[in-house]
Amino acid sequence: MCVESSSFFATDEFVAGTLHVLTAIAVLFHVYGAYVILMKTPSKMQNVRNTMFLLHLVCAFSDFYFSCLAIPVLTLPICSGYPLGLAVVLGIPTNILTYIGASLIGVILATILMFFEDRYHRLKYGHLPNVSRGWKRMAYLLFNYLIASTFVAPTFMQIPNQENSISIIKNIIPCVKSEIFDRKGFFVLSIENTVTGLCFSISFALFVIQIIFFVVSIFLYLFHTPTVSETTHRLQKQLFIAMCLQVFIPFLVVVFPAGYINLSIWYQYYNQGASNIAMATIAIHGILTTLAMIIVHTPYRHATSELFNFNSARVRSNSQQIWATSTRQL
């Protein structure tokens, strides 16, 4: 199905302008997010600070990549498109941009996996180092990052002839404007989306299954096998719930535009305006992740309230009463 659109949402100006604004907003959020993680993390949360900071850096870099460096415009339902970002000025080939962009999706999932795996390990085995277990964990995490950075490789092993592909696209999507094919950096990853779909589906399932395993394992450990004081146990549960909200609130927002992209490919539906809106919505993932982190974690919310003087006295008394009752690391 082909829907020709002449609305502003279908233009390059909408994509570039929206993502430029998001980049400016994201820089402020990410800088402040890094500040509160490094400077406002209480001693009881030191064990989650490193993984939280790594997740923050990955999300921040992904935001910069998609909203500033690449600014991809997809011509769905074919896996093709072109960049509008700084990469065009820098002369970075679109095929390299595409590979890095796809890999970043896997890296985000792998980092979320590490976020929960590290938390589960520290809850179950404590904070003392174990050389044998440490090497096994490192090998396990490196394997997942290897999968994250190579899962899309099979698609790049059969990139079609670009000139022939453009002719095929014109037949499949007759209402697409011919000027799109003249855009600098226009690139066709694949005409037949089976291999691409399998690569994304298998890797996504692999990471999500592992993430769910650790989330469920942490839940069972915290809610069925308490081995610490009541106060520490309560704080551990609060931290776990906050970690879940930090990850899953932005994920739920991204699910809808990502679902549209999948359905567009599956049902061979072309609507450039809708595709651009979907990509712009996905681009706010990093901002939402940082915002959720600041809101759901009590120490960061407290620090932000003090900074902007939002009922700081009341917030200080409530949060300090909870977080000052235990000196044990969580």
mmCIF file of C-alpha atoms in Angstrom:
data_model
loop_
_atom_site.group_PDB
_atom_site.id
_atom_site.type_symbol
_atom_site.label_atom_id
_atom_site.label_comp_id
_atom_site.label_asym_id
_atom_site.label_seq_id
_atom_site.Cartn_x
_atom_site.Cartn_y
_atom_site.Cartn_z
ATOM 1 C CA MET A 1 0.000 0.000 0.000
ATOM 2 C CA CYS A 2 1.342 3.381 -0.980
ATOM 3 C CA VAL A 3 0.216 6.662 0.591
ATOM 4 C CA GLU A 4 1.632 9.795 -1.001
ATOM 5 C CA SER A 5 1.968 12.614 1.492
ATOM 6 C CA SER A 6 2.718 16.276 0.901
ATOM 7 C CA SER A 7 2.469 17.247 4.560
ATOM 8 C CA PHE A 8 5.268 18.917 6.475
ATOM 9 C CA PHE A 9 5.835 15.666 8.401
ATOM 10 C CA ALA A 10 6.996 13.988 5.191
ATOM 11 C CA THR A 11 9.759 16.524 4.554
ATOM 12 C CA ASP A 12 13.445 16.465 5.391
ATOM 13 C CA GLU A 13 12.994 19.791 7.153
ATOM 14 C CA PHE A 14 10.693 18.187 9.721
ATOM 15 C CA VAL A 15 13.127 15.351 10.446
ATOM 16 C CA ALA A 16 16.240 17.517 10.634
ATOM 17 C CA GLY A 17 14.571 20.325 12.577
ATOM 18 C CA THR A 18 12.943 18.008 15.105
ATOM 19 C CA LEU A 19 16.096 16.009 15.750
ATOM 20 C CA HIS A 20 18.222 19.154 16.039
ATOM 21 C CA VAL A 21 15.890 20.442 18.749
ATOM 22 C CA LEU A 22 15.978 17.050 20.474
ATOM 23 C CA THR A 23 19.779 17.101 20.337
ATOM 24 C CA ALA A 24 19.920 20.461 22.118
ATOM 25 C CA ILE A 25 17.524 19.225 24.805
ATOM 26 C CA ALA A 26 19.291 15.876 25.110
ATOM 27 C CA VAL A 27 22.691 17.477 25.729
ATOM 28 C CA LEU A 28 21.317 19.300 28.770
ATOM 29 C CA PHE A 29 19.608 16.197 30.118
ATOM 30 C CA HIS A 30 22.591 13.912 29.579
ATOM 31 C CA VAL A 31 25.131 16.299 31.095
ATOM 32 C CA TYR A 32 22.951 16.729 34.156
ATOM 33 C CA GLY A 33 22.299 12.975 34.294
ATOM 34 C CA ALA A 34 26.031 12.274 34.296
ATOM 35 C CA TYR A 35 26.492 14.880 37.025
ATOM 36 C CA VAL A 36 23.939 13.369 39.403
ATOM 37 C CA ILE A 37 25.263 9.842 38.845
ATOM 38 C CA LEU A 38 28.865 10.824 39.538
ATOM 39 C CA MET A 39 28.298 13.427 42.248
ATOM 40 C CA LYS A 40 24.961 12.636 43.908
ATOM 41 C CA THR A 41 24.991 8.852 44.152
ATOM 42 C CA PRO A 42 24.906 7.981 47.888
ATOM 43 C CA SER A 43 27.381 5.507 49.354
ATOM 44 C CA LYS A 44 24.705 2.823 49.592
ATOM 45 C CA MET A 45 24.242 2.940 45.791
ATOM 46 C CA GLN A 46 27.936 2.902 44.844
ATOM 47 C CA ASN A 47 27.646 -0.694 43.636
ATOM 48 C CA VAL A 48 25.154 0.244 40.925
ATOM 49 C CA ARG A 49 26.772 3.552 39.985
ATOM 50 C CA ASN A 50 29.217 2.162 37.419
ATOM 51 C CA THR A 51 26.659 0.125 35.468
ATOM 52 C CA MET A 52 24.148 2.968 35.672
ATOM 53 C CA PHE A 53 26.752 5.406 34.356
ATOM 54 C CA LEU A 54 27.662 3.037 31.511
ATOM 55 C CA LEU A 55 23.999 2.687 30.554
ATOM 56 C CA HIS A 56 23.693 6.469 30.662
ATOM 57 C CA LEU A 57 26.735 6.917 28.393
ATOM 58 C CA VAL A 58 25.457 4.371 25.869
ATOM 59 C CA CYS A 59 22.037 6.039 25.714
ATOM 60 C CA ALA A 60 23.631 9.496 25.465
ATOM 61 C CA PHE A 61 25.918 8.436 22.617
ATOM 62 C CA SER A 62 23.000 6.763 20.817
ATOM 63 C CA ASP A 63 21.035 9.998 21.098
ATOM 64 C CA PHE A 64 23.932 11.978 19.636
ATOM 65 C CA TYR A 65 24.426 9.426 16.889
ATOM 66 C CA PHE A 66 20.828 9.258 15.675
ATOM 67 C CA SER A 67 19.797 12.866 16.369
ATOM 68 C CA CYS A 68 22.938 14.682 15.241
ATOM 69 C CA LEU A 69 25.476 12.544 13.416
ATOM 70 C CA ALA A 70 23.211 10.349 11.276
ATOM 71 C CA ILE A 71 19.631 11.763 11.313
ATOM 72 C CA PRO A 72 18.318 8.834 9.253
ATOM 73 C CA VAL A 73 15.330 9.126 6.924
ATOM 74 C CA LEU A 74 13.830 5.702 6.227
ATOM 75 C CA THR A 75 11.921 4.907 3.038
ATOM 76 C CA LEU A 76 9.903 2.014 4.404
ATOM 77 C CA PRO A 77 8.778 -0.667 3.682
ATOM 78 C CA ILE A 78 12.080 -1.205 1.873
ATOM 79 C CA CYS A 79 15.159 -1.198 4.113
ATOM 80 C CA SER A 80 16.574 1.938 2.545
ATOM 81 C CA GLY A 81 17.079 5.587 3.323
ATOM 82 C CA TYR A 82 19.563 8.418 3.577
ATOM 83 C CA PRO A 83 21.228 10.551 6.283
ATOM 84 C CA LEU A 84 20.780 14.254 6.961
ATOM 85 C CA GLY A 85 23.240 14.721 9.812
ATOM 86 C CA LEU A 86 26.858 15.704 10.251
ATOM 87 C CA ALA A 87 27.903 12.414 8.678
ATOM 88 C CA VAL A 88 26.972 13.829 5.269
ATOM 89 C CA VAL A 89 29.351 16.751 5.772
ATOM 90 C CA LEU A 90 32.052 14.438 7.117
ATOM 91 C CA GLY A 91 31.656 12.118 4.145
ATOM 92 C CA ILE A 92 30.956 8.967 6.157
ATOM 93 C CA PRO A 93 29.478 6.276 3.856
ATOM 94 C CA THR A 94 25.841 5.454 4.545
ATOM 95 C CA ASN A 95 26.496 1.710 4.725
ATOM 96 C CA ILE A 96 28.902 2.285 7.626
ATOM 97 C CA LEU A 97 26.399 4.591 9.332
ATOM 98 C CA THR A 98 23.706 1.954 8.928
ATOM 99 C CA TYR A 99 25.857 -0.786 10.411
ATOM 100 C CA ILE A 100 26.839 1.340 13.406
ATOM 101 C CA GLY A 101 23.244 2.440 13.959
ATOM 102 C CA ALA A 102 21.935 -1.121 13.921
ATOM 103 C CA SER A 103 24.737 -2.258 16.224
ATOM 104 C CA LEU A 104 23.935 0.525 18.697
ATOM 105 C CA ILE A 105 20.468 -0.952 19.168
ATOM 106 C CA GLY A 106 22.104 -4.232 20.156
ATOM 107 C CA VAL A 107 24.622 -2.475 22.401
ATOM 108 C CA ILE A 108 21.808 -0.720 24.287
ATOM 109 C CA LEU A 109 20.116 -4.072 24.904
ATOM 110 C CA ALA A 110 23.415 -5.661 25.964
ATOM 111 C CA THR A 111 24.056 -2.809 28.407
ATOM 112 C CA ILE A 112 20.568 -3.150 29.899
ATOM 113 C CA LEU A 113 21.305 -6.855 30.293
ATOM 114 C CA MET A 114 24.561 -6.063 32.093
ATOM 115 C CA PHE A 115 22.687 -3.537 34.267
ATOM 116 C CA PHE A 116 20.448 -6.267 35.685
ATOM 117 C CA GLU A 117 23.029 -9.075 35.584
ATOM 118 C CA ASP A 118 25.399 -7.059 37.739
ATOM 119 C CA ARG A 119 22.625 -6.268 40.203
ATOM 120 C CA TYR A 120 21.636 -9.937 40.474
ATOM 121 C CA HIS A 121 25.246 -11.004 40.956
ATOM 122 C CA ARG A 122 25.827 -8.514 43.772
ATOM 123 C CA LEU A 123 22.621 -9.470 45.544
ATOM 124 C CA LYS A 124 23.258 -13.192 45.373
ATOM 125 C CA TYR A 125 27.026 -13.378 45.820
ATOM 126 C CA GLY A 126 27.791 -10.165 47.683
ATOM 127 C CA HIS A 127 30.376 -7.522 46.859
ATOM 128 C CA LEU A 128 33.567 -9.501 47.479
ATOM 129 C CA PRO A 129 35.581 -10.295 44.324
ATOM 130 C CA ASN A 130 35.815 -13.863 43.045
ATOM 131 C CA VAL A 131 38.426 -14.440 40.329
ATOM 132 C CA SER A 132 36.847 -17.545 38.795
ATOM 133 C CA ARG A 133 33.339 -16.138 38.788
ATOM 134 C CA GLY A 134 34.649 -12.781 37.556
ATOM 135 C CA TRP A 135 36.233 -14.317 34.454
ATOM 136 C CA LYS A 136 33.067 -16.269 33.663
ATOM 137 C CA ARG A 137 30.961 -13.135 33.956
ATOM 138 C CA MET A 138 33.371 -11.171 31.776
ATOM 139 C CA ALA A 139 33.293 -13.865 29.085
ATOM 140 C CA TYR A 140 29.497 -13.955 29.253
ATOM 141 C CA LEU A 141 29.153 -10.182 28.882
ATOM 142 C CA LEU A 142 31.769 -9.961 26.126
ATOM 143 C CA PHE A 143 29.886 -12.657 24.216
ATOM 144 C CA ASN A 144 26.690 -10.616 24.431
ATOM 145 C CA TYR A 145 28.453 -7.459 23.265
ATOM 146 C CA LEU A 146 29.947 -9.458 20.393
ATOM 147 C CA ILE A 147 26.453 -10.550 19.388
ATOM 148 C CA ALA A 148 25.253 -6.954 19.709
ATOM 149 C CA SER A 149 27.921 -5.666 17.338
ATOM 150 C CA THR A 150 27.679 -8.428 14.719
ATOM 151 C CA PHE A 151 24.045 -9.593 14.616
ATOM 152 C CA VAL A 152 23.299 -7.480 11.549
ATOM 153 C CA ALA A 153 26.387 -8.678 9.625
ATOM 154 C CA PRO A 154 24.525 -11.332 7.542
ATOM 155 C CA THR A 155 22.413 -8.585 5.974
ATOM 156 C CA PHE A 156 25.526 -6.684 4.898
ATOM 157 C CA MET A 157 26.921 -9.786 3.218
ATOM 158 C CA GLN A 158 24.258 -9.550 0.515
ATOM 159 C CA ILE A 159 23.798 -5.845 -0.165
ATOM 160 C CA PRO A 160 22.026 -5.549 -3.544
ATOM 161 C CA ASN A 161 23.177 -3.568 -6.551
ATOM 162 C CA GLN A 162 22.124 -0.013 -5.788
ATOM 163 C CA GLU A 163 21.014 1.037 -9.283
ATOM 164 C CA ASN A 164 18.925 -2.091 -9.814
ATOM 165 C CA SER A 165 17.470 -1.724 -6.331
ATOM 166 C CA ILE A 166 16.233 1.792 -7.047
ATOM 167 C CA SER A 167 14.356 0.504 -10.109
ATOM 168 C CA ILE A 168 12.741 -2.200 -7.983
ATOM 169 C CA ILE A 169 11.777 0.317 -5.294
ATOM 170 C CA LYS A 170 10.049 2.498 -7.897
ATOM 171 C CA ASN A 171 7.892 -0.488 -8.836
ATOM 172 C CA ILE A 172 7.132 -1.458 -5.232
ATOM 173 C CA ILE A 173 6.521 2.116 -4.042
ATOM 174 C CA PRO A 174 5.246 3.987 -7.122
ATOM 175 C CA CYS A 175 4.248 7.094 -5.156
ATOM 176 C CA VAL A 176 7.692 7.743 -3.697
ATOM 177 C CA LYS A 177 9.135 10.991 -4.995
ATOM 178 C CA SER A 178 11.917 10.420 -7.525
ATOM 179 C CA GLU A 179 13.985 13.187 -5.941
ATOM 180 C CA ILE A 180 14.478 10.994 -2.877
ATOM 181 C CA PHE A 181 16.716 8.675 -4.865
ATOM 182 C CA ASP A 182 18.951 11.632 -5.692
ATOM 183 C CA ARG A 183 19.554 12.442 -2.029
ATOM 184 C CA LYS A 184 23.209 12.319 -1.087
ATOM 185 C CA GLY A 185 23.998 9.028 0.589
ATOM 186 C CA PHE A 186 20.807 7.201 -0.429
ATOM 187 C CA PHE A 187 21.425 3.555 0.391
ATOM 188 C CA VAL A 188 19.472 0.328 -0.073
ATOM 189 C CA LEU A 189 20.310 -2.277 2.544
ATOM 190 C CA SER A 190 18.004 -4.962 1.199
ATOM 191 C CA ILE A 191 14.990 -5.432 -1.055
ATOM 192 C CA GLU A 192 13.943 -8.737 0.458
ATOM 193 C CA ASN A 193 13.609 -8.164 4.201
ATOM 194 C CA THR A 194 13.628 -11.791 5.364
ATOM 195 C CA VAL A 195 17.277 -11.951 6.412
ATOM 196 C CA THR A 196 17.180 -8.496 7.984
ATOM 197 C CA GLY A 197 14.022 -9.359 9.890
ATOM 198 C CA LEU A 198 15.496 -12.620 11.154
ATOM 199 C CA CYS A 199 18.680 -10.895 12.320
ATOM 200 C CA PHE A 200 16.764 -8.313 14.331
ATOM 201 C CA SER A 201 14.141 -10.738 15.636
ATOM 202 C CA ILE A 202 16.593 -13.394 16.827
ATOM 203 C CA SER A 203 18.966 -10.929 18.474
ATOM 204 C CA PHE A 204 16.102 -9.013 20.106
ATOM 205 C CA ALA A 205 14.615 -12.228 21.471
ATOM 206 C CA LEU A 206 18.025 -13.362 22.722
ATOM 207 C CA PHE A 207 18.585 -10.195 24.754
ATOM 208 C CA VAL A 208 15.019 -9.800 25.993
ATOM 209 C CA ILE A 209 14.879 -13.389 27.270
ATOM 210 C CA GLN A 210 18.089 -12.870 29.231
ATOM 211 C CA ILE A 211 16.918 -9.526 30.625
ATOM 212 C CA ILE A 212 13.626 -11.051 31.743
ATOM 213 C CA PHE A 213 15.522 -13.931 33.369
ATOM 214 C CA PHE A 214 17.603 -11.592 35.536
ATOM 215 C CA VAL A 215 14.664 -9.322 36.364
ATOM 216 C CA VAL A 216 12.606 -12.314 37.504
ATOM 217 C CA SER A 217 15.591 -13.758 39.393
ATOM 218 C CA ILE A 218 16.133 -10.480 41.252
ATOM 219 C CA PHE A 219 12.428 -10.294 42.045
ATOM 220 C CA LEU A 220 12.374 -13.829 43.461
ATOM 221 C CA TYR A 221 15.521 -13.206 45.472
ATOM 222 C CA LEU A 222 14.302 -9.943 46.990
ATOM 223 C CA PHE A 223 10.735 -10.946 47.693
ATOM 224 C CA HIS A 224 11.277 -14.541 48.797
ATOM 225 C CA THR A 225 14.759 -14.842 50.302
ATOM 226 C CA PRO A 226 15.498 -11.778 52.458
ATOM 227 C CA THR A 227 18.847 -12.266 54.225
ATOM 228 C CA VAL A 228 19.451 -8.727 55.488
ATOM 229 C CA SER A 229 17.837 -6.327 57.917
ATOM 230 C CA GLU A 230 14.332 -5.081 57.278
ATOM 231 C CA THR A 231 15.563 -1.571 56.484
ATOM 232 C CA THR A 232 18.215 -2.738 54.008
ATOM 233 C CA HIS A 233 15.756 -5.166 52.453
ATOM 234 C CA ARG A 234 13.240 -2.356 51.938
ATOM 235 C CA LEU A 235 15.860 -0.151 50.300
ATOM 236 C CA GLN A 236 16.970 -3.015 48.043
ATOM 237 C CA LYS A 237 13.405 -3.497 46.833
ATOM 238 C CA GLN A 238 12.994 0.233 46.266
ATOM 239 C CA LEU A 239 16.209 0.324 44.247
ATOM 240 C CA PHE A 240 15.144 -2.676 42.150
ATOM 241 C CA ILE A 241 11.750 -1.149 41.371
ATOM 242 C CA ALA A 242 13.436 2.137 40.443
ATOM 243 C CA MET A 243 15.870 0.314 38.129
ATOM 244 C CA CYS A 244 12.981 -1.420 36.372
ATOM 245 C CA LEU A 245 11.060 1.824 35.931
ATOM 246 C CA GLN A 246 14.189 3.573 34.654
ATOM 247 C CA VAL A 247 14.521 1.024 31.849
ATOM 248 C CA PHE A 248 10.944 0.048 31.047
ATOM 249 C CA ILE A 249 9.188 3.449 30.991
ATOM 250 C CA PRO A 250 11.243 4.683 27.981
ATOM 251 C CA PHE A 251 10.972 1.211 26.429
ATOM 252 C CA LEU A 252 7.169 1.344 26.512
ATOM 253 C CA VAL A 253 7.217 4.698 24.703
ATOM 254 C CA VAL A 254 9.510 3.353 21.972
ATOM 255 C CA VAL A 255 7.452 0.169 21.492
ATOM 256 C CA PHE A 256 4.714 1.962 19.539
ATOM 257 C CA PRO A 257 6.830 3.629 16.810
ATOM 258 C CA ALA A 258 9.008 0.514 16.584
ATOM 259 C CA GLY A 259 5.833 -1.535 16.177
ATOM 260 C CA TYR A 260 4.711 0.757 13.369
ATOM 261 C CA ILE A 261 8.032 0.280 11.559
ATOM 262 C CA ASN A 262 7.715 -3.509 11.814
ATOM 263 C CA LEU A 263 4.104 -3.470 10.602
ATOM 264 C CA SER A 264 5.017 -1.105 7.773
ATOM 265 C CA ILE A 265 7.642 -3.555 6.543
ATOM 266 C CA TRP A 266 5.425 -6.592 7.086
ATOM 267 C CA TYR A 267 2.388 -5.163 5.230
ATOM 268 C CA GLN A 268 4.431 -3.284 2.608
ATOM 269 C CA TYR A 269 2.971 0.078 3.670
ATOM 270 C CA TYR A 270 4.601 3.341 2.586
ATOM 271 C CA ASN A 271 3.831 6.607 4.373
ATOM 272 C CA GLN A 272 6.832 8.921 4.623
ATOM 273 C CA GLY A 273 5.196 11.262 7.122
ATOM 274 C CA ALA A 274 4.336 8.421 9.504
ATOM 275 C CA SER A 275 7.829 6.943 9.154
ATOM 276 C CA ASN A 276 9.412 10.302 9.999
ATOM 277 C CA ILE A 277 7.201 10.722 13.072
ATOM 278 C CA ALA A 278 8.100 7.203 14.202
ATOM 279 C CA MET A 279 11.827 7.917 13.926
ATOM 280 C CA ALA A 280 11.457 11.236 15.764
ATOM 281 C CA THR A 281 9.605 9.465 18.574
ATOM 282 C CA ILE A 282 12.270 6.779 18.871
ATOM 283 C CA ALA A 283 14.903 9.531 19.077
ATOM 284 C CA ILE A 284 13.564 10.677 22.465
ATOM 285 C CA HIS A 285 14.488 7.345 24.083
ATOM 286 C CA GLY A 286 17.692 8.670 25.628
ATOM 287 C CA ILE A 287 15.993 11.768 27.036
ATOM 288 C CA LEU A 288 13.237 9.641 28.557
ATOM 289 C CA THR A 289 15.778 7.246 30.069
ATOM 290 C CA THR A 290 17.639 10.099 31.770
ATOM 291 C CA LEU A 291 14.418 11.762 32.904
ATOM 292 C CA ALA A 292 13.089 8.485 34.304
ATOM 293 C CA MET A 293 16.382 7.879 36.134
ATOM 294 C CA ILE A 294 16.214 11.308 37.784
ATOM 295 C CA ILE A 295 12.583 10.868 38.804
ATOM 296 C CA VAL A 296 12.500 7.266 40.055
ATOM 297 C CA HIS A 297 15.735 7.242 42.084
ATOM 298 C CA THR A 298 15.161 9.061 45.374
ATOM 299 C CA PRO A 299 18.690 10.555 45.770
ATOM 300 C CA TYR A 300 18.645 11.993 42.233
ATOM 301 C CA ARG A 301 15.126 13.317 42.630
ATOM 302 C CA HIS A 302 16.151 14.873 45.949
ATOM 303 C CA ALA A 303 19.232 16.514 44.382
ATOM 304 C CA THR A 304 17.144 17.907 41.523
ATOM 305 C CA SER A 305 14.516 19.262 43.905
ATOM 306 C CA GLU A 306 17.218 20.994 45.930
ATOM 307 C CA LEU A 307 18.775 22.442 42.792
ATOM 308 C CA PHE A 308 15.499 23.997 41.662
ATOM 309 C CA ASN A 309 14.160 24.577 45.200
ATOM 310 C CA PHE A 310 11.081 22.428 44.632
ATOM 311 C CA ASN A 311 9.837 21.824 48.183
ATOM 312 C CA SER A 312 13.423 20.999 49.088
ATOM 313 C CA ALA A 313 12.891 21.000 52.842
ATOM 314 C CA ARG A 314 10.094 18.446 52.693
ATOM 315 C CA VAL A 315 11.873 16.267 50.155
ATOM 316 C CA ARG A 316 15.085 16.373 52.204
ATOM 317 C CA SER A 317 13.396 15.202 55.385
ATOM 318 C CA ASN A 318 11.533 12.343 53.691
ATOM 319 C CA SER A 319 14.427 10.991 51.643
ATOM 320 C CA GLN A 320 17.016 11.317 54.370
ATOM 321 C CA GLN A 321 14.784 9.440 56.776
ATOM 322 C CA ILE A 322 14.702 6.501 54.375
ATOM 323 C CA TRP A 323 18.250 6.506 52.992
ATOM 324 C CA ALA A 324 20.076 7.324 56.224
ATOM 325 C CA THR A 325 18.715 4.363 58.171
ATOM 326 C CA SER A 326 21.211 1.859 56.749
ATOM 327 C CA THR A 327 24.953 2.083 56.246
ATOM 328 C CA ARG A 328 25.256 -1.183 54.336
ATOM 329 C CA GLN A 329 25.795 -1.022 50.589
ATOM 330 C CA LEU A 330 22.817 -2.207 48.592
#
